[in-house]
mmCIF file of C-alpha atoms in Angstrom:
data_model
loop_
_atom_site.group_PDB
_atom_site.id
_atom_site.type_symbol
_atom_site.label_atom_id
_atom_site.label_comp_id
_atom_site.label_asym_id
_atom_site.label_seq_id
_atom_site.Cartn_x
_atom_site.Cartn_y
_atom_site.Cartn_z
ATOM 1 C CA MET A 1 -11.273 -4.484 -7.513
ATOM 2 C CA TRP A 2 -8.725 -2.834 -9.824
ATOM 3 C CA PHE A 3 -5.671 -1.936 -7.731
ATOM 4 C CA LYS A 4 -4.828 1.767 -7.542
ATOM 5 C CA ASN A 5 -1.344 1.398 -6.040
ATOM 6 C CA LEU A 6 1.244 -1.350 -5.802
ATOM 7 C CA HIS A 7 3.593 -2.296 -3.020
ATOM 8 C CA LEU A 8 5.732 -5.141 -4.358
ATOM 9 C CA PHE A 9 7.363 -7.893 -2.348
ATOM 10 C CA ARG A 10 9.467 -10.846 -3.483
ATOM 11 C CA LEU A 11 8.748 -14.194 -1.851
ATOM 12 C CA LEU A 12 12.030 -15.818 -0.889
ATOM 13 C CA GLU A 13 10.414 -19.259 -0.969
ATOM 14 C CA PRO A 14 7.714 -20.694 -3.259
ATOM 15 C CA PHE A 15 4.225 -20.065 -1.879
ATOM 16 C CA SER A 16 3.090 -23.514 -0.760
ATOM 17 C CA TRP A 17 -0.450 -22.700 0.377
ATOM 18 C CA SER A 18 -3.306 -23.886 -1.810
ATOM 19 C CA ALA A 19 -6.428 -21.737 -2.067
ATOM 20 C CA ALA A 20 -8.312 -24.117 0.246
ATOM 21 C CA ALA A 21 -5.545 -24.243 2.849
ATOM 22 C CA LEU A 22 -5.072 -20.475 2.740
ATOM 23 C CA HIS A 23 -8.835 -20.015 3.166
ATOM 24 C CA GLU A 24 -8.771 -22.086 6.339
ATOM 25 C CA LYS A 25 -5.868 -20.103 7.757
ATOM 26 C CA LEU A 26 -7.448 -16.717 6.989
ATOM 27 C CA ALA A 27 -10.814 -17.878 8.337
ATOM 28 C CA SER A 28 -9.110 -18.621 11.656
ATOM 29 C CA LYS A 29 -8.273 -14.913 11.879
ATOM 30 C CA ALA A 30 -11.558 -13.603 10.493
ATOM 31 C CA PHE A 31 -12.443 -10.008 11.209
ATOM 32 C CA ARG A 32 -14.592 -9.239 14.229
ATOM 33 C CA PRO A 33 -15.766 -5.758 15.260
ATOM 34 C CA CYS A 34 -14.002 -3.839 18.017
ATOM 35 C CA GLY A 35 -14.988 -4.776 21.529
ATOM 36 C CA ARG A 36 -16.258 -2.083 23.889
ATOM 37 C CA MET A 37 -12.834 -1.458 25.355
ATOM 38 C CA GLU A 38 -10.705 -2.066 22.238
ATOM 39 C CA MET A 39 -9.147 0.740 20.207
ATOM 40 C CA GLU A 40 -8.901 -1.360 17.047
ATOM 41 C CA SER A 41 -9.578 -4.751 15.525
ATOM 42 C CA ILE A 42 -8.017 -6.356 12.462
ATOM 43 C CA GLY A 43 -8.896 -9.500 10.536
ATOM 44 C CA TRP A 44 -9.604 -11.079 7.151
ATOM 45 C CA ILE A 45 -12.827 -10.832 5.153
ATOM 46 C CA PRO A 46 -13.939 -12.412 1.850
ATOM 47 C CA PRO A 47 -12.533 -10.327 -1.051
ATOM 48 C CA LEU A 48 -15.870 -10.601 -2.867
ATOM 49 C CA GLY A 49 -17.692 -9.154 0.124
ATOM 50 C CA HIS A 50 -21.186 -10.449 0.781
ATOM 51 C CA ASP A 51 -21.229 -12.284 -2.554
ATOM 52 C CA SER A 52 -19.023 -15.052 -1.166
ATOM 53 C CA GLU A 53 -17.958 -16.737 2.058
ATOM 54 C CA ALA A 54 -14.524 -17.639 0.665
ATOM 55 C CA PHE A 55 -11.619 -15.802 2.265
ATOM 56 C CA VAL A 56 -9.540 -16.414 -0.883
ATOM 57 C CA HIS A 57 -10.365 -16.007 -4.546
ATOM 58 C CA ALA A 58 -8.117 -17.928 -6.937
ATOM 59 C CA ALA A 59 -7.653 -17.272 -10.652
ATOM 60 C CA ASN A 60 -4.754 -17.137 -13.101
ATOM 61 C CA ASN A 61 -2.582 -18.894 -10.484
ATOM 62 C CA CYS A 62 -3.050 -15.887 -8.202
ATOM 63 C CA LEU A 63 -4.676 -15.748 -4.765
ATOM 64 C CA ILE A 64 -6.405 -12.561 -3.637
ATOM 65 C CA PHE A 65 -7.504 -11.795 -0.082
ATOM 66 C CA THR A 66 -8.654 -8.745 1.884
ATOM 67 C CA GLN A 67 -7.864 -7.321 5.299
ATOM 68 C CA ARG A 68 -10.302 -5.163 7.258
ATOM 69 C CA LYS A 69 -9.217 -2.884 10.078
ATOM 70 C CA GLU A 70 -11.686 -1.157 12.378
ATOM 71 C CA GLU A 71 -10.538 1.707 14.586
ATOM 72 C CA LYS A 72 -12.234 3.740 17.284
ATOM 73 C CA ILE A 73 -12.323 7.452 16.501
ATOM 74 C CA LEU A 74 -11.257 9.151 19.696
ATOM 75 C CA PRO A 75 -9.223 12.285 18.936
ATOM 76 C CA ALA A 76 -6.483 13.222 21.379
ATOM 77 C CA SER A 77 -7.929 16.759 21.513
ATOM 78 C CA VAL A 78 -11.214 15.400 22.902
ATOM 79 C CA ILE A 79 -9.428 13.383 25.596
ATOM 80 C CA ARG A 80 -7.251 16.382 26.473
ATOM 81 C CA GLU A 81 -10.264 18.671 26.791
ATOM 82 C CA VAL A 82 -12.115 16.311 29.152
ATOM 83 C CA VAL A 83 -8.962 15.751 31.232
ATOM 84 C CA ASN A 84 -8.340 19.499 31.481
ATOM 85 C CA ASP A 85 -11.923 20.036 32.665
ATOM 86 C CA LYS A 86 -11.489 17.399 35.367
ATOM 87 C CA VAL A 87 -8.145 18.867 36.433
ATOM 88 C CA ALA A 88 -9.649 22.351 36.668
ATOM 89 C CA GLU A 89 -12.556 21.014 38.741
ATOM 90 C CA ILE A 90 -10.224 19.219 41.207
ATOM 91 C CA GLU A 91 -7.924 22.221 41.556
ATOM 92 C CA SER A 92 -10.869 24.546 42.118
ATOM 93 C CA GLN A 93 -12.659 22.361 44.667
ATOM 94 C CA GLN A 94 -9.615 21.042 46.545
ATOM 95 C CA LEU A 95 -7.379 24.131 46.197
ATOM 96 C CA ARG A 96 -4.339 22.127 45.177
ATOM 97 C CA LYS A 97 -2.206 21.479 42.109
ATOM 98 C CA VAL A 98 -2.853 18.280 40.150
ATOM 99 C CA ARG A 99 0.511 16.619 39.455
ATOM 100 C CA LYS A 100 1.583 14.689 36.359
ATOM 101 C CA ARG A 101 1.017 11.218 37.820
ATOM 102 C CA GLU A 102 -2.558 12.108 38.752
ATOM 103 C CA LYS A 103 -3.140 13.660 35.326
ATOM 104 C CA ASP A 104 -1.964 10.435 33.698
ATOM 105 C CA GLN A 105 -4.394 8.471 35.855
ATOM 106 C CA LEU A 106 -7.221 10.854 34.938
ATOM 107 C CA ARG A 107 -6.343 10.463 31.260
ATOM 108 C CA GLU A 108 -6.620 6.676 31.548
ATOM 109 C CA GLU A 109 -9.974 6.988 33.337
ATOM 110 C CA VAL A 110 -11.289 9.347 30.639
ATOM 111 C CA LEU A 111 -10.131 6.973 27.921
ATOM 112 C CA GLN A 112 -11.964 4.069 29.564
ATOM 113 C CA GLU A 113 -15.047 6.234 29.930
ATOM 114 C CA LEU A 114 -15.156 7.476 26.323
ATOM 115 C CA LEU A 115 -13.994 4.347 24.505
ATOM 116 C CA PRO A 116 -17.311 2.419 24.572
ATOM 117 C CA ARG A 117 -19.108 5.448 23.093
ATOM 118 C CA ALA A 118 -16.611 6.236 20.348
ATOM 119 C CA PHE A 119 -17.529 5.966 16.673
ATOM 120 C CA THR A 120 -15.626 3.505 14.494
ATOM 121 C CA ARG A 121 -14.261 3.578 10.968
ATOM 122 C CA SER A 122 -13.084 0.714 8.798
ATOM 123 C CA THR A 123 -10.377 0.512 6.154
ATOM 124 C CA TYR A 124 -9.969 -2.310 3.648
ATOM 125 C CA LEU A 125 -6.761 -3.476 2.038
ATOM 126 C CA SER A 126 -6.491 -6.142 -0.657
ATOM 127 C CA ALA A 127 -3.428 -8.088 -1.721
ATOM 128 C CA TYR A 128 -2.662 -11.085 -3.863
ATOM 129 C CA VAL A 129 0.063 -13.648 -4.245
ATOM 130 C CA ASP A 130 1.230 -14.339 -7.788
ATOM 131 C CA VAL A 131 2.232 -17.977 -7.324
ATOM 132 C CA THR A 132 3.825 -18.221 -10.766
ATOM 133 C CA HIS A 133 6.246 -15.358 -10.183
ATOM 134 C CA ASP A 134 6.611 -15.540 -6.367
ATOM 135 C CA TRP A 135 5.312 -12.029 -5.794
ATOM 136 C CA LEU A 136 3.107 -10.480 -3.132
ATOM 137 C CA LEU A 137 1.332 -7.353 -4.381
ATOM 138 C CA ILE A 138 -0.540 -5.025 -2.015
ATOM 139 C CA ASP A 139 -2.919 -2.266 -3.082
ATOM 140 C CA THR A 140 -1.282 0.551 -1.144
ATOM 141 C CA ALA A 141 1.480 3.124 -1.533
ATOM 142 C CA SER A 142 1.913 3.359 2.244
ATOM 143 C CA HIS A 143 4.899 1.566 3.761
ATOM 144 C CA LYS A 144 3.114 1.459 7.117
ATOM 145 C CA LYS A 145 -0.010 -0.204 5.714
ATOM 146 C CA ALA A 146 2.034 -2.651 3.640
ATOM 147 C CA GLU A 147 4.084 -3.673 6.676
ATOM 148 C CA GLU A 148 0.921 -4.006 8.759
ATOM 149 C CA LEU A 149 -0.632 -6.388 6.225
ATOM 150 C CA THR A 150 2.514 -8.470 5.781
ATOM 151 C CA GLY A 151 2.941 -8.615 9.542
ATOM 152 C CA PHE A 152 -0.628 -9.803 10.089
ATOM 153 C CA LEU A 153 -0.344 -12.297 7.219
ATOM 154 C CA ARG A 154 2.870 -13.625 8.765
ATOM 155 C CA HIS A 155 1.061 -13.930 12.113
ATOM 156 C CA THR A 156 -1.793 -15.794 10.387
ATOM 157 C CA LEU A 157 0.385 -18.211 8.430
ATOM 158 C CA GLY A 158 3.204 -18.594 10.932
ATOM 159 C CA SER A 159 5.829 -17.596 8.365
ATOM 160 C CA LEU A 160 6.089 -15.210 5.428
ATOM 161 C CA PRO A 161 9.596 -14.780 3.989
ATOM 162 C CA VAL A 162 9.216 -11.656 1.833
ATOM 163 C CA VAL A 163 11.491 -8.735 0.993
ATOM 164 C CA SER A 164 11.308 -5.654 -1.175
ATOM 165 C CA PRO A 165 12.652 -6.301 -4.695
ATOM 166 C CA LYS A 166 16.431 -6.147 -4.990
ATOM 167 C CA LEU A 167 17.440 -4.677 -8.345
ATOM 168 C CA GLN A 168 20.715 -4.497 -10.215
ATOM 169 C CA ASN A 169 20.304 -0.787 -10.949
ATOM 170 C CA SER A 170 18.952 1.980 -8.747
ATOM 171 C CA PRO A 171 15.532 3.274 -9.917
ATOM 172 C CA LEU A 172 16.702 6.710 -8.750
ATOM 173 C CA ALA A 173 19.647 6.695 -11.161
ATOM 174 C CA VAL A 174 17.760 5.073 -14.038
ATOM 175 C CA MET A 175 14.794 7.464 -13.908
ATOM 176 C CA THR A 176 17.170 10.427 -13.724
ATOM 177 C CA ARG A 177 18.885 9.225 -16.899
ATOM 178 C CA TRP A 178 15.491 8.904 -18.594
ATOM 179 C CA LEU A 179 14.978 12.641 -18.214
ATOM 180 C CA LEU A 180 18.582 13.644 -18.902
ATOM 181 C CA LYS A 181 18.994 11.716 -22.149
ATOM 182 C CA ASP A 182 16.259 11.226 -24.733
ATOM 183 C CA ASN A 183 17.642 7.904 -25.945
ATOM 184 C CA GLU A 184 17.693 6.383 -22.433
ATOM 185 C CA LEU A 185 13.893 6.099 -22.133
ATOM 186 C CA PRO A 186 12.754 2.611 -23.217
ATOM 187 C CA PRO A 187 10.565 2.735 -26.350
ATOM 188 C CA ASP A 188 7.580 1.125 -24.634
ATOM 189 C CA PHE A 189 7.525 3.833 -21.929
ATOM 190 C CA GLU A 190 6.275 7.384 -22.414
ATOM 191 C CA LEU A 191 6.862 10.320 -20.091
ATOM 192 C CA ALA A 192 3.740 11.839 -18.561
ATOM 193 C CA ASP A 193 3.553 15.275 -16.938
ATOM 194 C CA ALA A 194 4.687 14.902 -13.325
ATOM 195 C CA CYS A 195 7.836 14.181 -11.342
ATOM 196 C CA ILE A 196 9.538 14.944 -8.051
ATOM 197 C CA LEU A 197 13.177 16.013 -8.034
ATOM 198 C CA MET A 198 15.331 15.982 -4.922
ATOM 199 C CA ASP A 199 18.690 17.582 -4.322
ATOM 200 C CA ASN A 200 21.461 15.035 -3.905
ATOM 201 C CA ALA A 201 23.189 17.337 -1.406
ATOM 202 C CA GLN A 202 22.365 17.610 2.282
ATOM 203 C CA THR A 203 20.095 20.609 1.677
ATOM 204 C CA GLY A 204 17.287 18.227 0.710
ATOM 205 C CA ALA A 205 15.681 20.716 -1.685
ATOM 206 C CA VAL A 206 12.620 19.261 -3.441
ATOM 207 C CA VAL A 207 10.968 20.297 -6.714
ATOM 208 C CA ASN A 208 7.453 18.955 -7.272
ATOM 209 C CA CYS A 209 6.472 19.219 -10.938
ATOM 210 C CA LYS A 210 2.855 18.737 -12.026
ATOM 211 C CA ARG A 211 1.209 19.210 -15.423
ATOM 212 C CA GLN A 212 4.552 20.116 -16.948
ATOM 213 C CA ASP A 213 6.611 19.067 -19.937
ATOM 214 C CA LEU A 214 9.303 16.914 -18.347
ATOM 215 C CA GLN A 215 11.686 17.593 -21.208
ATOM 216 C CA ALA A 216 11.521 21.356 -20.702
ATOM 217 C CA LYS A 217 14.701 23.376 -20.145
ATOM 218 C CA GLU A 218 13.901 24.161 -16.505
ATOM 219 C CA ILE A 219 13.636 20.433 -15.684
ATOM 220 C CA TYR A 220 16.919 19.775 -17.456
ATOM 221 C CA GLY A 221 18.495 22.638 -15.496
ATOM 222 C CA HIS A 222 17.484 21.085 -12.171
ATOM 223 C CA LEU A 223 18.926 17.727 -13.246
ATOM 224 C CA THR A 224 22.249 19.134 -14.424
ATOM 225 C CA ALA A 225 22.479 21.008 -11.111
ATOM 226 C CA GLY A 226 22.488 17.661 -9.323
ATOM 227 C CA LYS A 227 18.876 16.899 -8.527
ATOM 228 C CA LEU A 228 17.656 13.305 -8.878
ATOM 229 C CA VAL A 229 14.280 11.904 -9.908
ATOM 230 C CA THR A 230 12.545 10.306 -6.921
ATOM 231 C CA ARG A 231 9.115 9.968 -8.559
ATOM 232 C CA LEU A 232 8.201 9.866 -12.217
ATOM 233 C CA ALA A 233 4.847 9.666 -14.002
ATOM 234 C CA VAL A 234 4.883 7.443 -17.086
ATOM 235 C CA GLU A 235 2.619 5.500 -19.408
ATOM 236 C CA TRP A 236 3.428 1.994 -20.571
ATOM 237 C CA GLN A 237 2.336 0.782 -24.012
ATOM 238 C CA GLN A 238 -0.808 2.935 -23.727
ATOM 239 C CA ARG A 239 -2.084 0.287 -21.314
ATOM 240 C CA LEU A 240 -1.050 1.581 -17.884
ATOM 241 C CA ALA A 241 -0.501 5.027 -16.393
ATOM 242 C CA LEU A 242 1.398 5.257 -13.126
ATOM 243 C CA ILE A 243 3.962 6.996 -10.951
ATOM 244 C CA ILE A 244 7.134 5.065 -10.107
ATOM 245 C CA ASP A 245 9.109 6.076 -7.041
ATOM 246 C CA ASP A 246 12.731 5.426 -6.134
ATOM 247 C CA GLU A 247 11.746 2.488 -3.886
ATOM 248 C CA LEU A 248 9.741 0.854 -6.697
ATOM 249 C CA VAL A 249 6.392 1.693 -5.112
ATOM 250 C CA ILE A 250 3.739 2.284 -7.771
ATOM 251 C CA ARG A 251 1.305 5.141 -7.157
ATOM 252 C CA ARG A 252 -1.825 6.359 -8.945
ATOM 253 C CA LEU A 253 -2.014 3.203 -11.032
ATOM 254 C CA GLN A 254 -4.545 3.426 -13.867
ATOM 255 C CA PHE A 255 -5.572 0.714 -16.289
ATOM 256 C CA LEU A 256 -6.233 2.571 -19.511
ATOM 257 C CA ASP A 257 -9.101 2.072 -21.936
ATOM 258 C CA ILE A 258 -7.309 -0.557 -23.995
ATOM 259 C CA VAL A 259 -7.272 -2.809 -20.906
ATOM 260 C CA GLN A 260 -10.643 -1.882 -19.445
ATOM 261 C CA THR A 261 -12.542 -2.399 -22.700
ATOM 262 C CA THR A 262 -11.210 -5.943 -22.936
ATOM 263 C CA GLY A 263 -13.207 -6.769 -19.827
ATOM 264 C CA ASP A 264 -16.297 -4.969 -21.101
ATOM 265 C CA ASP A 265 -16.842 -7.684 -23.712
ATOM 266 C CA ALA A 266 -18.386 -9.921 -21.046
ATOM 267 C CA HIS A 267 -22.134 -9.390 -20.710
ATOM 268 C CA ASN A 268 -24.726 -10.499 -18.170
ATOM 269 C CA GLU A 269 -22.140 -11.603 -15.642
ATOM 270 C CA SER A 270 -22.896 -11.938 -11.951
ATOM 271 C CA PRO A 271 -20.856 -9.756 -9.551
ATOM 272 C CA ALA A 272 -18.701 -12.791 -8.706
ATOM 273 C CA GLN A 273 -18.113 -13.588 -12.372
ATOM 274 C CA ARG A 274 -17.272 -9.966 -13.083
ATOM 275 C CA PHE A 275 -14.808 -9.912 -10.176
ATOM 276 C CA ASP A 276 -13.146 -13.016 -11.585
ATOM 277 C CA THR A 277 -12.932 -11.538 -15.089
ATOM 278 C CA ASP A 278 -11.414 -8.296 -13.842
ATOM 279 C CA PHE A 279 -9.002 -10.121 -11.552
ATOM 280 C CA VAL A 280 -7.721 -12.308 -14.396
ATOM 281 C CA LEU A 281 -7.238 -9.252 -16.615
ATOM 282 C CA MET A 282 -5.503 -7.266 -13.886
ATOM 283 C CA THR A 283 -3.118 -10.017 -12.788
ATOM 284 C CA ALA A 284 -2.154 -10.849 -16.370
ATOM 285 C CA GLU A 285 -1.502 -7.196 -17.167
ATOM 286 C CA LEU A 286 0.529 -6.591 -14.013
ATOM 287 C CA ALA A 287 2.568 -9.774 -14.419
ATOM 288 C CA THR A 288 3.732 -8.613 -17.852
ATOM 289 C CA PHE A 289 4.349 -5.068 -16.716
ATOM 290 C CA ILE A 290 6.288 -5.931 -13.551
ATOM 291 C CA GLN A 291 8.604 -8.280 -15.421
ATOM 292 C CA ARG A 292 9.269 -5.478 -17.895
ATOM 293 C CA LEU A 293 9.754 -2.937 -15.095
ATOM 294 C CA PHE A 294 12.354 -5.142 -13.428
ATOM 295 C CA GLN A 295 14.033 -5.548 -16.807
ATOM 296 C CA VAL A 296 14.444 -1.806 -17.414
ATOM 297 C CA PHE A 297 16.062 -1.512 -13.995
ATOM 298 C CA GLY A 298 18.640 -4.134 -14.871
ATOM 299 C CA GLY A 299 16.842 -7.195 -13.512
ATOM 300 C CA GLU A 300 16.732 -8.569 -9.989
ATOM 301 C CA ASP A 301 19.836 -9.081 -7.902
ATOM 302 C CA GLU A 302 19.706 -12.824 -7.267
ATOM 303 C CA ALA A 303 22.884 -12.692 -5.175
ATOM 304 C CA ALA A 304 21.169 -10.325 -2.749
ATOM 305 C CA TYR A 305 18.246 -12.738 -2.418
ATOM 306 C CA ALA A 306 20.611 -15.660 -1.856
ATOM 307 C CA GLN A 307 22.138 -13.876 1.128
ATOM 308 C CA LEU A 308 18.669 -13.416 2.664
ATOM 309 C CA ARG A 309 17.514 -17.022 2.262
#
């Protein structure tokens, strides 16, 4: 249940859905497996899995829900091979060239033939709304997956006014200063051992540093030559380890022992109770951290939000 990545969105309006009302809406778009002739199917499932029939779990004034997507596995190379075999057979038997329009028709016929027999794979994506702070947090670092979930949630609810956080200061510039000047790094943050540097010029040169002292001379040399920090690995208060990128996407999020052991004090809990305990701990920890993260980047740009409302 512990999120491993974070895609953050700001709700432009207070989230008005109660847990019960949101459950009803998500249940109306419940997941169903792919039909014989469908390439994919997407829908909502209970976040607790088989331990619950509720499509929403509420705790700490946060609402968590889970999307399931099932896709048919039908590689383009397989379709191409079957089409090529059919084309070769026609050309050999009928002594004529198969043109593009006929090839396209054959490709569609092959697709319809193979689709019912294709294997499927499922992916699961959880998200929660922090009602207190008007945030939507999705457990993914992928822009595509985040947009797919927000789009499907908008389709389910009828409306979902969300935007990426608008900050007063650029994370790109702030993180670069953290490496350039020792006194710029906030005292509750600690540099880890990884970063990505990108040339500010049109060359687009990229330096990917792993398992390296980020205050070493070679890193400083890249920065003074004009490269900027697009991703930076840090620890926060010995509670979280993560990578921040220049679009405020959080990657490789880890809740360190000081957080995890807090939840280990609960004994003999059912899976549902354990889920609830972990969810409360996670949402409380992330609420504090995100507010602090926004603070070190100068706070949110309320004027930018006002223009979007």
